[in-house]
PDB file of C-alpha atoms in Angstrom:
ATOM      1  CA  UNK A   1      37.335 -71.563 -94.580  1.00 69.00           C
ATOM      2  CA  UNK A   2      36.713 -72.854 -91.068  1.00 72.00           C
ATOM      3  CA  UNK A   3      36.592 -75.989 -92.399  1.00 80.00           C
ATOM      4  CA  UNK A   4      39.604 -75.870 -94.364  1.00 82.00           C
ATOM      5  CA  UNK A   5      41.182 -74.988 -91.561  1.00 83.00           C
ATOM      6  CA  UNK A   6      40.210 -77.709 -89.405  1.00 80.00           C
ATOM      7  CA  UNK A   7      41.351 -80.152 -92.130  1.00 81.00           C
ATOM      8  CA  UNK A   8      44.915 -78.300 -91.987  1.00 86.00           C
ATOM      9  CA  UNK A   9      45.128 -78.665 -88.439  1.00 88.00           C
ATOM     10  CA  UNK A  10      44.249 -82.139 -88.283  1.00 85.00           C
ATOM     11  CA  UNK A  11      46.754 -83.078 -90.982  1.00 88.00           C
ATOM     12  CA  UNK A  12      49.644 -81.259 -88.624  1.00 89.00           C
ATOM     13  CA  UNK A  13      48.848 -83.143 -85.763  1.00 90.00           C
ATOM     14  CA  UNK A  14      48.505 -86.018 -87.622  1.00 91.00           C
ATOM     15  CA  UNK A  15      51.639 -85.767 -89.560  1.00 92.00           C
ATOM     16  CA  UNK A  16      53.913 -87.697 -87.309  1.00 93.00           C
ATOM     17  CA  UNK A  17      51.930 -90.784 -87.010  1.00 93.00           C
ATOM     18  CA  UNK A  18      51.160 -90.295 -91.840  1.00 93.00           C
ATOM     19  CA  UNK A  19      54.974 -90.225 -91.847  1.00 94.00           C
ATOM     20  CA  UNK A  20      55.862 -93.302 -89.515  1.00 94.00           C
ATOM     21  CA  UNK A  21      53.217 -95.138 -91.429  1.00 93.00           C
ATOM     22  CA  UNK A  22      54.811 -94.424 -95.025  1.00 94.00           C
ATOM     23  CA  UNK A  23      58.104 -94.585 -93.744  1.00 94.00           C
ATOM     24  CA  UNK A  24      58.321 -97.826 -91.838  1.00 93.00           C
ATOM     25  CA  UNK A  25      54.906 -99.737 -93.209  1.00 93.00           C
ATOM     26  CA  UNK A  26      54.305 -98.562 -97.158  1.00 95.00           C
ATOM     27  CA  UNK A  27      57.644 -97.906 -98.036  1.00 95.00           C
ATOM     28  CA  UNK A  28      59.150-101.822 -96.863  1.00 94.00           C
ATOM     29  CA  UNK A  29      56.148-103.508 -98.354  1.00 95.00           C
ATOM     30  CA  UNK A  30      56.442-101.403-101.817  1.00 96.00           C
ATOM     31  CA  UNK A  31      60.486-102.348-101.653  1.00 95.00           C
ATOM     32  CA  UNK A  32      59.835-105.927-100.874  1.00 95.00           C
ATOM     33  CA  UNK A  33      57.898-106.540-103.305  1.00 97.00           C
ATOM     34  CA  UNK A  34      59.568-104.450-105.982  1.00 96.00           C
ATOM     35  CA  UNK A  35      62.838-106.576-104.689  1.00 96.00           C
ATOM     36  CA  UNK A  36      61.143-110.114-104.976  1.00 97.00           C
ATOM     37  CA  UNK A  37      61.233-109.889-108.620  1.00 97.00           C
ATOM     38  CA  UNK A  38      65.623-108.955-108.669  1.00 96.00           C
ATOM     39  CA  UNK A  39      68.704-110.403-107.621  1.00 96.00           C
ATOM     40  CA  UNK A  40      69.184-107.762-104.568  1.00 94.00           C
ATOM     41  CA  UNK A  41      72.708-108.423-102.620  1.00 90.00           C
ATOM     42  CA  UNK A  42      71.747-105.122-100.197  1.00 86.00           C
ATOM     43  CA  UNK A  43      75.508-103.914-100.996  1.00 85.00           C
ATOM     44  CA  UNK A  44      75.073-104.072-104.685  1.00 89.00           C
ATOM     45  CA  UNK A  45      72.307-102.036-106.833  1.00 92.00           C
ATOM     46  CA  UNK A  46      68.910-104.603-107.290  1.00 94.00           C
ATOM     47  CA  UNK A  47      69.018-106.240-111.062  1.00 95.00           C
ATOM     48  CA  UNK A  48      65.511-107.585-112.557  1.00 96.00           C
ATOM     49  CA  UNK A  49      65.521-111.320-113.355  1.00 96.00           C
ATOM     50  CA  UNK A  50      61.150-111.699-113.526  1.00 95.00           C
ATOM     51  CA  UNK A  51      60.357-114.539-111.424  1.00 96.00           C
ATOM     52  CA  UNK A  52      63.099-116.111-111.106  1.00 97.00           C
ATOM     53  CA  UNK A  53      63.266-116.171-106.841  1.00 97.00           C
ATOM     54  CA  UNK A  54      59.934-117.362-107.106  1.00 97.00           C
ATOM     55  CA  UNK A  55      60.324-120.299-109.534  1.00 96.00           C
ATOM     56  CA  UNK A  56      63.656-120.868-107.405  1.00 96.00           C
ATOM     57  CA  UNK A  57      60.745-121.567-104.237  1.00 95.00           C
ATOM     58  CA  UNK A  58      59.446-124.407-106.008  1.00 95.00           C
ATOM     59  CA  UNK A  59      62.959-126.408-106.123  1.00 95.00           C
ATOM     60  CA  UNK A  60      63.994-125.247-102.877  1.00 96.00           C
ATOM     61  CA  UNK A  61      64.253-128.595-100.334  1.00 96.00           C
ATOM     62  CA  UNK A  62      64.840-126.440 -97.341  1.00 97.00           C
ATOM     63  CA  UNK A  63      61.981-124.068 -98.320  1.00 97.00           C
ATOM     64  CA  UNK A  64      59.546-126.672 -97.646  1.00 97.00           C
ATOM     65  CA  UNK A  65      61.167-128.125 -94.718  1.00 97.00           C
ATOM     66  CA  UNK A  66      60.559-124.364 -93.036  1.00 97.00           C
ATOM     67  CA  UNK A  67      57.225-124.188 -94.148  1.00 97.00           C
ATOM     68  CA  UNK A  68      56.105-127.797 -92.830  1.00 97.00           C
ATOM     69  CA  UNK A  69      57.687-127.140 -89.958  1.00 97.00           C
ATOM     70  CA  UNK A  70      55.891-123.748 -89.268  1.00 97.00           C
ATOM     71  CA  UNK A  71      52.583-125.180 -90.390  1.00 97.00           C
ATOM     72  CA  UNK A  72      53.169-128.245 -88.052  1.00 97.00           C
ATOM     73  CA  UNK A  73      53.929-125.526 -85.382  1.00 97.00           C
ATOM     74  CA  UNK A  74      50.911-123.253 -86.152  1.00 97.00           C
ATOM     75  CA  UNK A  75      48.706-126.679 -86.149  1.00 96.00           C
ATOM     76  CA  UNK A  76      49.706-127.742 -82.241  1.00 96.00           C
ATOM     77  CA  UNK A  77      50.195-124.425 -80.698  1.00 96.00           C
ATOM     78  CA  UNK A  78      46.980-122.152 -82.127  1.00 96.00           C
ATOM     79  CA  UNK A  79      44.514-124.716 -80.600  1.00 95.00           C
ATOM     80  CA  UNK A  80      46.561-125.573 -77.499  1.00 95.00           C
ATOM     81  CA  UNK A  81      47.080-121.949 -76.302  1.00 95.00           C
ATOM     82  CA  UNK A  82      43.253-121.116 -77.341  1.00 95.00           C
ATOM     83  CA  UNK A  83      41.926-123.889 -74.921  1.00 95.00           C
ATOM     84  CA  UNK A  84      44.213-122.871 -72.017  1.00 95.00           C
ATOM     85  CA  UNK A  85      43.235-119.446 -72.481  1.00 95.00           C
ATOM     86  CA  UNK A  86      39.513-120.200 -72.562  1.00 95.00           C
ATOM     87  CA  UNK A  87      39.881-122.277 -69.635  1.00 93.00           C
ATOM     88  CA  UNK A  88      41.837-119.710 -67.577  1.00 94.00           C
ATOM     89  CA  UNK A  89      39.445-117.036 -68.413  1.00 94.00           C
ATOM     90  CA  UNK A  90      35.976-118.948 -66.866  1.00 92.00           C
ATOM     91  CA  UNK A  91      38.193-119.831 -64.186  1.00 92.00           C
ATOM     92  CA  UNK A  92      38.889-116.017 -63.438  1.00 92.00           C
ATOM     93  CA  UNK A  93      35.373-115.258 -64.279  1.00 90.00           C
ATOM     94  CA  UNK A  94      34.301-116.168 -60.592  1.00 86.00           C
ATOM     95  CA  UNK A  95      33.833-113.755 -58.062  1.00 84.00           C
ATOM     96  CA  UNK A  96      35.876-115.186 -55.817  1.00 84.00           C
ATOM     97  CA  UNK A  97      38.082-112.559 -53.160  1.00 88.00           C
ATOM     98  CA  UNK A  98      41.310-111.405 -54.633  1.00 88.00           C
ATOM     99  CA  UNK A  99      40.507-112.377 -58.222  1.00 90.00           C
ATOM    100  CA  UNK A 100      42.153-109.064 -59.526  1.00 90.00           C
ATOM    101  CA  UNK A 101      45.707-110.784 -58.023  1.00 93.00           C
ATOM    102  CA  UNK A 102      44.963-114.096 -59.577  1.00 92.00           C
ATOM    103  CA  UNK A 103      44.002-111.899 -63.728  1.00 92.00           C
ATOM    104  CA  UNK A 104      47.472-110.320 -62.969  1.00 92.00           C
ATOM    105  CA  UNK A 105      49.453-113.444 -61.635  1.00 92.00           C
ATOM    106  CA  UNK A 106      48.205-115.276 -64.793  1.00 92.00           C
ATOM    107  CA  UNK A 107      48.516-112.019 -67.048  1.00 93.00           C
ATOM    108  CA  UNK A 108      52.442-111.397 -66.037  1.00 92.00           C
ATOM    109  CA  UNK A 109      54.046-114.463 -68.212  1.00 90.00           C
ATOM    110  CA  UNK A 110      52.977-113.148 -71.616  1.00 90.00           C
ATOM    111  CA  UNK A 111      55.167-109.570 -70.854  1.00 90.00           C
ATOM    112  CA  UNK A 112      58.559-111.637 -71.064  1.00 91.00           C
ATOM    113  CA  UNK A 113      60.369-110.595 -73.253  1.00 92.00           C
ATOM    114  CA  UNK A 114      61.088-113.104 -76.217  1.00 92.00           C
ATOM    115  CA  UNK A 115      65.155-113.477 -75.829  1.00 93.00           C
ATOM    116  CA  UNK A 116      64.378-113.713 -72.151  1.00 94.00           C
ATOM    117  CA  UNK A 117      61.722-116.852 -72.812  1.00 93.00           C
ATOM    118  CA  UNK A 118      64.310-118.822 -74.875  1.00 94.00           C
ATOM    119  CA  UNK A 119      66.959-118.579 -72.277  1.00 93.00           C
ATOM    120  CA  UNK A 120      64.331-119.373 -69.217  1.00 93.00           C
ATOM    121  CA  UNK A 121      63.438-122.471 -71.021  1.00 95.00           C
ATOM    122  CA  UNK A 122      67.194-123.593 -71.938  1.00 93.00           C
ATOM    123  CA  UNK A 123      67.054-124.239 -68.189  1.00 92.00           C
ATOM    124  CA  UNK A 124      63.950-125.628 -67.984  1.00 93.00           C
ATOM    125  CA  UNK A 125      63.966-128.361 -71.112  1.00 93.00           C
ATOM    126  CA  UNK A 126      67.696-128.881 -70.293  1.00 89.00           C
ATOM    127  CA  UNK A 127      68.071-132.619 -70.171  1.00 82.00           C
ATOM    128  CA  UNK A 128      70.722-132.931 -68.044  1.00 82.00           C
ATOM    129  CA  UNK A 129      69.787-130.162 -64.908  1.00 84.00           C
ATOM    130  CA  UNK A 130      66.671-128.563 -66.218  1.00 87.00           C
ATOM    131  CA  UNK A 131      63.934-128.102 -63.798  1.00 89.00           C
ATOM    132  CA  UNK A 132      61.313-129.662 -65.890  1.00 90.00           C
ATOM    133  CA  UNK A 133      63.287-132.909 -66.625  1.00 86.00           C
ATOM    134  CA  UNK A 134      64.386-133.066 -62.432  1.00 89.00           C
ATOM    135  CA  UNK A 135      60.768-133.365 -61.538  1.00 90.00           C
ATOM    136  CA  UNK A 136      60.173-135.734 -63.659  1.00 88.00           C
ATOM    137  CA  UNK A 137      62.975-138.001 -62.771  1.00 88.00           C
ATOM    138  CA  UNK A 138      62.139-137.492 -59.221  1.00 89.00           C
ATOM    139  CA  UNK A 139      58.849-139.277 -59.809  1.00 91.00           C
ATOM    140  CA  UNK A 140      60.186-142.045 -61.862  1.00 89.00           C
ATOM    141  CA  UNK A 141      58.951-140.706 -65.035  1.00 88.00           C
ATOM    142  CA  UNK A 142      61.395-141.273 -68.188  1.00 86.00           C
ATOM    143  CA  UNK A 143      62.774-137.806 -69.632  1.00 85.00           C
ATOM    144  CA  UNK A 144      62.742-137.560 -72.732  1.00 88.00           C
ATOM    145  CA  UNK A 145      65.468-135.452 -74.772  1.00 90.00           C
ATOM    146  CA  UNK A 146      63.412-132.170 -75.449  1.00 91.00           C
ATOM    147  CA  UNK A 147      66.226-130.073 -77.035  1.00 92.00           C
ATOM    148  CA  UNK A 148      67.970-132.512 -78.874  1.00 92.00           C
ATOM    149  CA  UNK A 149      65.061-135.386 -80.274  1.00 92.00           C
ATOM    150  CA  UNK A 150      63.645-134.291 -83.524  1.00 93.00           C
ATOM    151  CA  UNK A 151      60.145-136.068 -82.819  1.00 90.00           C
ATOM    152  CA  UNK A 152      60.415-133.858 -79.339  1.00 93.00           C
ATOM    153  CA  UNK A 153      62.059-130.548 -80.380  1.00 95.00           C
ATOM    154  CA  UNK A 154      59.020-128.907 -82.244  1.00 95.00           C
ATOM    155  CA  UNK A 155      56.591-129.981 -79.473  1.00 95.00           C
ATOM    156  CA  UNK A 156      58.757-128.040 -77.366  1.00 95.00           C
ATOM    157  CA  UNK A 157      58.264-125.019 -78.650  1.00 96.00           C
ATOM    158  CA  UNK A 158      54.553-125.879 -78.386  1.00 96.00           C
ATOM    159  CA  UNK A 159      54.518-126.277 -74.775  1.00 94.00           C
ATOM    160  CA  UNK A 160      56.373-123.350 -74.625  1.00 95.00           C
ATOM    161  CA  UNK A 161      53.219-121.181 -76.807  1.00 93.00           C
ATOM    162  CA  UNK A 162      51.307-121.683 -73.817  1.00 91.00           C
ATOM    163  CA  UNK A 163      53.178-119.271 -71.752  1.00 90.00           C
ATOM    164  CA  UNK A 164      51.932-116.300 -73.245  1.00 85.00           C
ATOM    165  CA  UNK A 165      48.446-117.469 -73.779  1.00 91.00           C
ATOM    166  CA  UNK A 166      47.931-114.753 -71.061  1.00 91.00           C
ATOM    167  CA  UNK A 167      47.020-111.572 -73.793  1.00 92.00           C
ATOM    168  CA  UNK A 168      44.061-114.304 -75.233  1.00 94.00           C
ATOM    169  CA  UNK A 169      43.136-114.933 -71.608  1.00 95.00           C
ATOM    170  CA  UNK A 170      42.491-111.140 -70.680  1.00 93.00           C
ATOM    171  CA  UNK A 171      40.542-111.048 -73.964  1.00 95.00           C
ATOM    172  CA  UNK A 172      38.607-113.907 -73.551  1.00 95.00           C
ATOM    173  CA  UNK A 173      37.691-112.355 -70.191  1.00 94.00           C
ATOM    174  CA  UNK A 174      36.379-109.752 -71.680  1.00 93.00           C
ATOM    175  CA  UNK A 175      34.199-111.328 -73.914  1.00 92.00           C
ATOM    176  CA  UNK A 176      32.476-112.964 -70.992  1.00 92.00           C
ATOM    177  CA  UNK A 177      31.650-109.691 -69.252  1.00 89.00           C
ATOM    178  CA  UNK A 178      29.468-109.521 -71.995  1.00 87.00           C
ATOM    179  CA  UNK A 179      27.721-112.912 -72.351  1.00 88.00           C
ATOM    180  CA  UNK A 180      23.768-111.669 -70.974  1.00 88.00           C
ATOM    181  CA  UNK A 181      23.598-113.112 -67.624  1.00 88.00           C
ATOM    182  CA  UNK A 182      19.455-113.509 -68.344  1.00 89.00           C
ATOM    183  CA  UNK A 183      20.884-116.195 -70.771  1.00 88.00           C
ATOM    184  CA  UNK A 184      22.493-118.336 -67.774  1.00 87.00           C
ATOM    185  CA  UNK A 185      19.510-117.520 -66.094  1.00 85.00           C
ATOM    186  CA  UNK A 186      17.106-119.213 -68.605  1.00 89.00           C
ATOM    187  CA  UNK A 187      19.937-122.419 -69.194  1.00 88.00           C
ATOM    188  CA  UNK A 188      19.497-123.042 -65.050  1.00 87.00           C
ATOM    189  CA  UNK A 189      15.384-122.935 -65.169  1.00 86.00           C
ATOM    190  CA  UNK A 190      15.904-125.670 -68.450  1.00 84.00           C
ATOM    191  CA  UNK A 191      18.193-127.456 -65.686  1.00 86.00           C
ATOM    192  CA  UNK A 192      21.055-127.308 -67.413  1.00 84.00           C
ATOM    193  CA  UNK A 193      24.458-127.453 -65.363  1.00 87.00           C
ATOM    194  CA  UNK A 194      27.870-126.159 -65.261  1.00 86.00           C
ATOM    195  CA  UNK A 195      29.011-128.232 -68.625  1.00 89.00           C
ATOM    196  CA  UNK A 196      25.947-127.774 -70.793  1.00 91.00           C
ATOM    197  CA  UNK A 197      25.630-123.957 -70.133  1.00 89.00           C
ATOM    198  CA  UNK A 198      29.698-123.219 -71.064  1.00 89.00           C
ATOM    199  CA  UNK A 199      28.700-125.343 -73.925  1.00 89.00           C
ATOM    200  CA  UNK A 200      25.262-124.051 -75.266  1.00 88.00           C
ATOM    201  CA  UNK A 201      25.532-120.633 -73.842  1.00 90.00           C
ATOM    202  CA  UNK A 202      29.194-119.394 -73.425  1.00 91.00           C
ATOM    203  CA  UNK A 203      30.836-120.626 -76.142  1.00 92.00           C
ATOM    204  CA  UNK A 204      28.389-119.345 -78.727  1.00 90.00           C
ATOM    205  CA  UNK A 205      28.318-116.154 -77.261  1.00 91.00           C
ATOM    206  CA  UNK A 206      32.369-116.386 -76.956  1.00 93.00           C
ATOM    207  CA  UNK A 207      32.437-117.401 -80.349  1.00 93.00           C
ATOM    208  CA  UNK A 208      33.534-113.878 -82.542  1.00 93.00           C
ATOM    209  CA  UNK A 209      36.167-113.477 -79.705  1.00 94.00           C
ATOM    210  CA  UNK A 210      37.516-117.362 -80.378  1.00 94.00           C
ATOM    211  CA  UNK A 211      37.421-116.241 -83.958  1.00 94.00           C
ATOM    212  CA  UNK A 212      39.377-113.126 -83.485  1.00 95.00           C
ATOM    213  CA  UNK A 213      42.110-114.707 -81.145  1.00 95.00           C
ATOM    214  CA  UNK A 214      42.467-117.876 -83.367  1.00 95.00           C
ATOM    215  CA  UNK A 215      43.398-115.716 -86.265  1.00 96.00           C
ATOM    216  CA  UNK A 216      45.731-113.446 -84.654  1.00 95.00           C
ATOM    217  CA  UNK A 217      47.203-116.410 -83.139  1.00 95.00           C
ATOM    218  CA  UNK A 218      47.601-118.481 -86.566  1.00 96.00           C
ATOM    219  CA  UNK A 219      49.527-115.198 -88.128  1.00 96.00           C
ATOM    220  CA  UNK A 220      51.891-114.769 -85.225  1.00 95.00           C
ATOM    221  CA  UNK A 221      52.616-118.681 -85.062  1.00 96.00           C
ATOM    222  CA  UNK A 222      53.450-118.418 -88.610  1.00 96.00           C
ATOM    223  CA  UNK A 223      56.108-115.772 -87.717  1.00 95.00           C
ATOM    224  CA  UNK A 224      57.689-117.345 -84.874  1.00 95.00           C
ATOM    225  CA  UNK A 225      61.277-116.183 -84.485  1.00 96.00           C
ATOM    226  CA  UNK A 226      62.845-115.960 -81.289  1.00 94.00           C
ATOM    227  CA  UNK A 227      62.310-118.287 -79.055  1.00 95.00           C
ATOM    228  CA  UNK A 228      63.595-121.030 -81.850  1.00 95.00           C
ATOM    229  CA  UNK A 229      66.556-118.938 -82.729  1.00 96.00           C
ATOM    230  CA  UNK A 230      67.678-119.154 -79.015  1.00 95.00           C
ATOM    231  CA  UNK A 231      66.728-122.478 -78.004  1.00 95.00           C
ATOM    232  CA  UNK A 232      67.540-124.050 -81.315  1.00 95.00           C
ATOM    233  CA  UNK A 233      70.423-122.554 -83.316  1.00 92.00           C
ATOM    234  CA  UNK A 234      70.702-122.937 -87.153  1.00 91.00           C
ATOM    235  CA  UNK A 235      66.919-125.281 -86.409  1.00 93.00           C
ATOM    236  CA  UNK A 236      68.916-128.117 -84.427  1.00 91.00           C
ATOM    237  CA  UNK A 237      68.173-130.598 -84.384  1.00 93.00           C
ATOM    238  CA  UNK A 238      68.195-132.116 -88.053  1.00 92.00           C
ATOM    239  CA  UNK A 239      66.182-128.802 -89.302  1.00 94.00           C
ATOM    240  CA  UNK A 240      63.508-129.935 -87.047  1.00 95.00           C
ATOM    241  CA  UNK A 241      62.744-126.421 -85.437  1.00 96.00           C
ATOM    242  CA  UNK A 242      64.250-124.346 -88.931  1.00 97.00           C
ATOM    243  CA  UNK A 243      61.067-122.376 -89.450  1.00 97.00           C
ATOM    244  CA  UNK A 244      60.029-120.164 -92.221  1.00 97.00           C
ATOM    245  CA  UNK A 245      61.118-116.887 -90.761  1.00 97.00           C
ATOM    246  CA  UNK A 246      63.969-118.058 -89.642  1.00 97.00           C
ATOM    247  CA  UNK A 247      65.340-119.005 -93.273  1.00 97.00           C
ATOM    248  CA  UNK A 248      63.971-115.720 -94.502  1.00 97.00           C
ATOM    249  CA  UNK A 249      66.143-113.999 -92.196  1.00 96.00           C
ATOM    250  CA  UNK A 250      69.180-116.300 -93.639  1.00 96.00           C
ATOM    251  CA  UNK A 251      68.455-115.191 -96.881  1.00 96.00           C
ATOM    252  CA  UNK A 252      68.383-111.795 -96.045  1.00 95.00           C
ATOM    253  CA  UNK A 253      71.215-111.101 -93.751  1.00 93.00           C
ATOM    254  CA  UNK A 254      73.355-114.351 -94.037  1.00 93.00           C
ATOM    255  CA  UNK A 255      73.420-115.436 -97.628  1.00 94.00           C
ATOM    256  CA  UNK A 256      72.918-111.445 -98.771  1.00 93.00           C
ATOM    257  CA  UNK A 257      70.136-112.859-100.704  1.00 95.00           C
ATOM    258  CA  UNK A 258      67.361-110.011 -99.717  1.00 96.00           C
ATOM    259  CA  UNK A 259      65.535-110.283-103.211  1.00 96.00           C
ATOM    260  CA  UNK A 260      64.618-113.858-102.575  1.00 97.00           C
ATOM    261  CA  UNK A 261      64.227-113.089 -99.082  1.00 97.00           C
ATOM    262  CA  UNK A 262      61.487-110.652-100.329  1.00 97.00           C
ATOM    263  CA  UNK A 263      59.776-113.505-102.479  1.00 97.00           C
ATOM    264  CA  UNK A 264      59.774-115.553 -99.424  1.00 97.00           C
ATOM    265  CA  UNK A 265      57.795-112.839 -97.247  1.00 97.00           C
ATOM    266  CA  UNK A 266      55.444-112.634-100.285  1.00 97.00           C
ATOM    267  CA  UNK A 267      55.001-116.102 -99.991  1.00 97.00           C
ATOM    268  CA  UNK A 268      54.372-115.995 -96.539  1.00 97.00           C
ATOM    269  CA  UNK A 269      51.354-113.175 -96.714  1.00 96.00           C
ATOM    270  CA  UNK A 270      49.724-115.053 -99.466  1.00 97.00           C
ATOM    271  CA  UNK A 271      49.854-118.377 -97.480  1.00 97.00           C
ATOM    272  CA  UNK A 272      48.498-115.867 -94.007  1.00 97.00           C
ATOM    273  CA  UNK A 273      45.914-114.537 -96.115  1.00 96.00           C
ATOM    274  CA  UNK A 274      44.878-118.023 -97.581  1.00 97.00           C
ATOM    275  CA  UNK A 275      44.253-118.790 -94.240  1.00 96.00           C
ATOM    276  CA  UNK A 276      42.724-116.111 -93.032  1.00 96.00           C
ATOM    277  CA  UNK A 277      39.896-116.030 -95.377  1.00 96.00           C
ATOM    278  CA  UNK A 278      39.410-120.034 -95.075  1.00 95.00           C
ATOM    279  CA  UNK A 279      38.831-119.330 -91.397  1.00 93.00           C
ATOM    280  CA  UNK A 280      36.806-116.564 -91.757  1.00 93.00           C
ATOM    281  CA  UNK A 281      34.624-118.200 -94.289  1.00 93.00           C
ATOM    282  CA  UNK A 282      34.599-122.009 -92.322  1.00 89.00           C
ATOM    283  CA  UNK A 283      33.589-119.512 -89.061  1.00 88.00           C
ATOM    284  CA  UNK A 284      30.235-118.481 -91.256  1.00 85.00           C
ATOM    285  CA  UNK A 285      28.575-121.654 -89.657  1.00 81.00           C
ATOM    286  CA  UNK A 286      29.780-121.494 -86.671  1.00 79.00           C
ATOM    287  CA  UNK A 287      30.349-117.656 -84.946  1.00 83.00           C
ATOM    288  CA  UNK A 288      27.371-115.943 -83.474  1.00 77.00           C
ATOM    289  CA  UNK A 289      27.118-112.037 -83.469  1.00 76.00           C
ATOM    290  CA  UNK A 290      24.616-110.416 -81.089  1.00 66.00           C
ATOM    291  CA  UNK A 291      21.549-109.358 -83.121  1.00 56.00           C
ATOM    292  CA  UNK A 292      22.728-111.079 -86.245  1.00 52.00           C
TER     293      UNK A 292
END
């Protein structure tokens, strides 16, 4: 009875967050895929056609410009952000005085706010009075047309990934409050200095963590949103910076087209869990766990 009761109780109080969940997580994901397989206007009733969106994917130009483009994206901006987050977080590893200031001062960028990022770096990458393209003309150095150059406009937004590398960072730094100190300890008696211990001792030790942020940071490249639809309306220029979620969200709410919108998020979770499980199984070699 006592039990039974327990079991009631915890339901109640958990009955809020079971609701939200069905509501605004099951629900979508049953209804998207459900809607993949119709022609689904949103102000007309869904009607079945099969696979019909999906064979549509396969002779879709512009479906494959967004996906190279994303992939191209993911490629330059998952490895650039991890290495300036790794590097940030050994530099705040020192105890040096007022290194609390310094975790925060570094920490700060990656709570701005998405919109608020695309319009900072309008100014910024602006060719004409931007900050970035000032200093470099003030030390002779030619500018080159970040917002409107199509070999320049997707490398861009990769700089840009770098400025909230700052949640990996705090991560990362946690990951080294765990790395054994007795293991630095033994590297120094071997004689080993400040390059081979990061190398043969932090890194391997950092390794799950690297793992961990890599992933998260491949799936949320591969929804990038925002910042592109700010900087680079319609994926100016020539389609250069059109990425995936960016023509799902045409499809949806601009062509009315939310059943092959649906096919294209379907398409976009197989591809993310492709690539999740490649990493995941190329990491077998490579990740150390503690005790493993």
């Amino acid at each position: 009875m006592i039990r039974r009761r327990d079991a009631r109780m915890g339901l109640l109080f958990a009955s809020p967050w079971i609701l939200g969940f069905c509501i605004f997580l099951v629900y979508p994901v049953v209804a998207s895929f459900l809607y993949s397989f119709t022609n689904f206007s949103v102000l007309r009733p869904p009607r079945f056609i099969g696979l019909a969106n999906y064979k549509e994917l396969l002779h879709d130009e512009v479906f494959f410009i967004t996906l190279k483009n994303t992939l191209f994206y993911a490629a330059g901006a998952v490895p650039l952000s991890s290495v300036v987050a790794i590097g940030l977080a050994l530099l705040l590893n020192t105890k040096v005085r007022g290194i609390a200031l310094y975790r925060t001062i570094f920490f700060l960028p990656s709570l701005v706010p998405s919109v608020a990022l695309g319009v900072l770096f309008l100014w910024i990458f602006n060719g004409d009075y931007g900050l970035l393209s000032e200093a470099l003309r003030r030390i002779h150095v030619p500018t080159p047309n970040w917002l409107g150059d199509p070999a320049w406009a997707k490398w861009t937004l990769i700089l840009i990934s770098m400025w909230g590398c700052g949640q990996a960072m705090i991560i990362y730094l946690a990951g080294l409050q765990d790395v054994p100190i007795s293991l630095y300890e033994a590297a120094e008696l071997d004689g080993a200095k400040v390059w081979a211990k990061t190398k043969h001792v932090t890194i391997p030790m950092l390794s799950p963590v690297i793992l961990f942020n890599v992933i998260m940071g491949m799936i949320g490249s591969l929804q990038i949103f925002a910042v592109p639809y700010i900087m680079f309306p319609g994926g100016a220029p020539a389609r250069s910076t059109y990425f995936y979620a960016l023509y799902l969200f045409d499809n949806a709410f601009s062509y009315q087209r939310m059943g092959y919108a649906s096919a294209l998020g379907w398409v976009m979770f197989l591809i993310t869990l492709a690539l999740t499980l490649l990493s995941l199984k190329v990491s077998e070699r490579h990740v150390h766990y503690e005790g493993g």
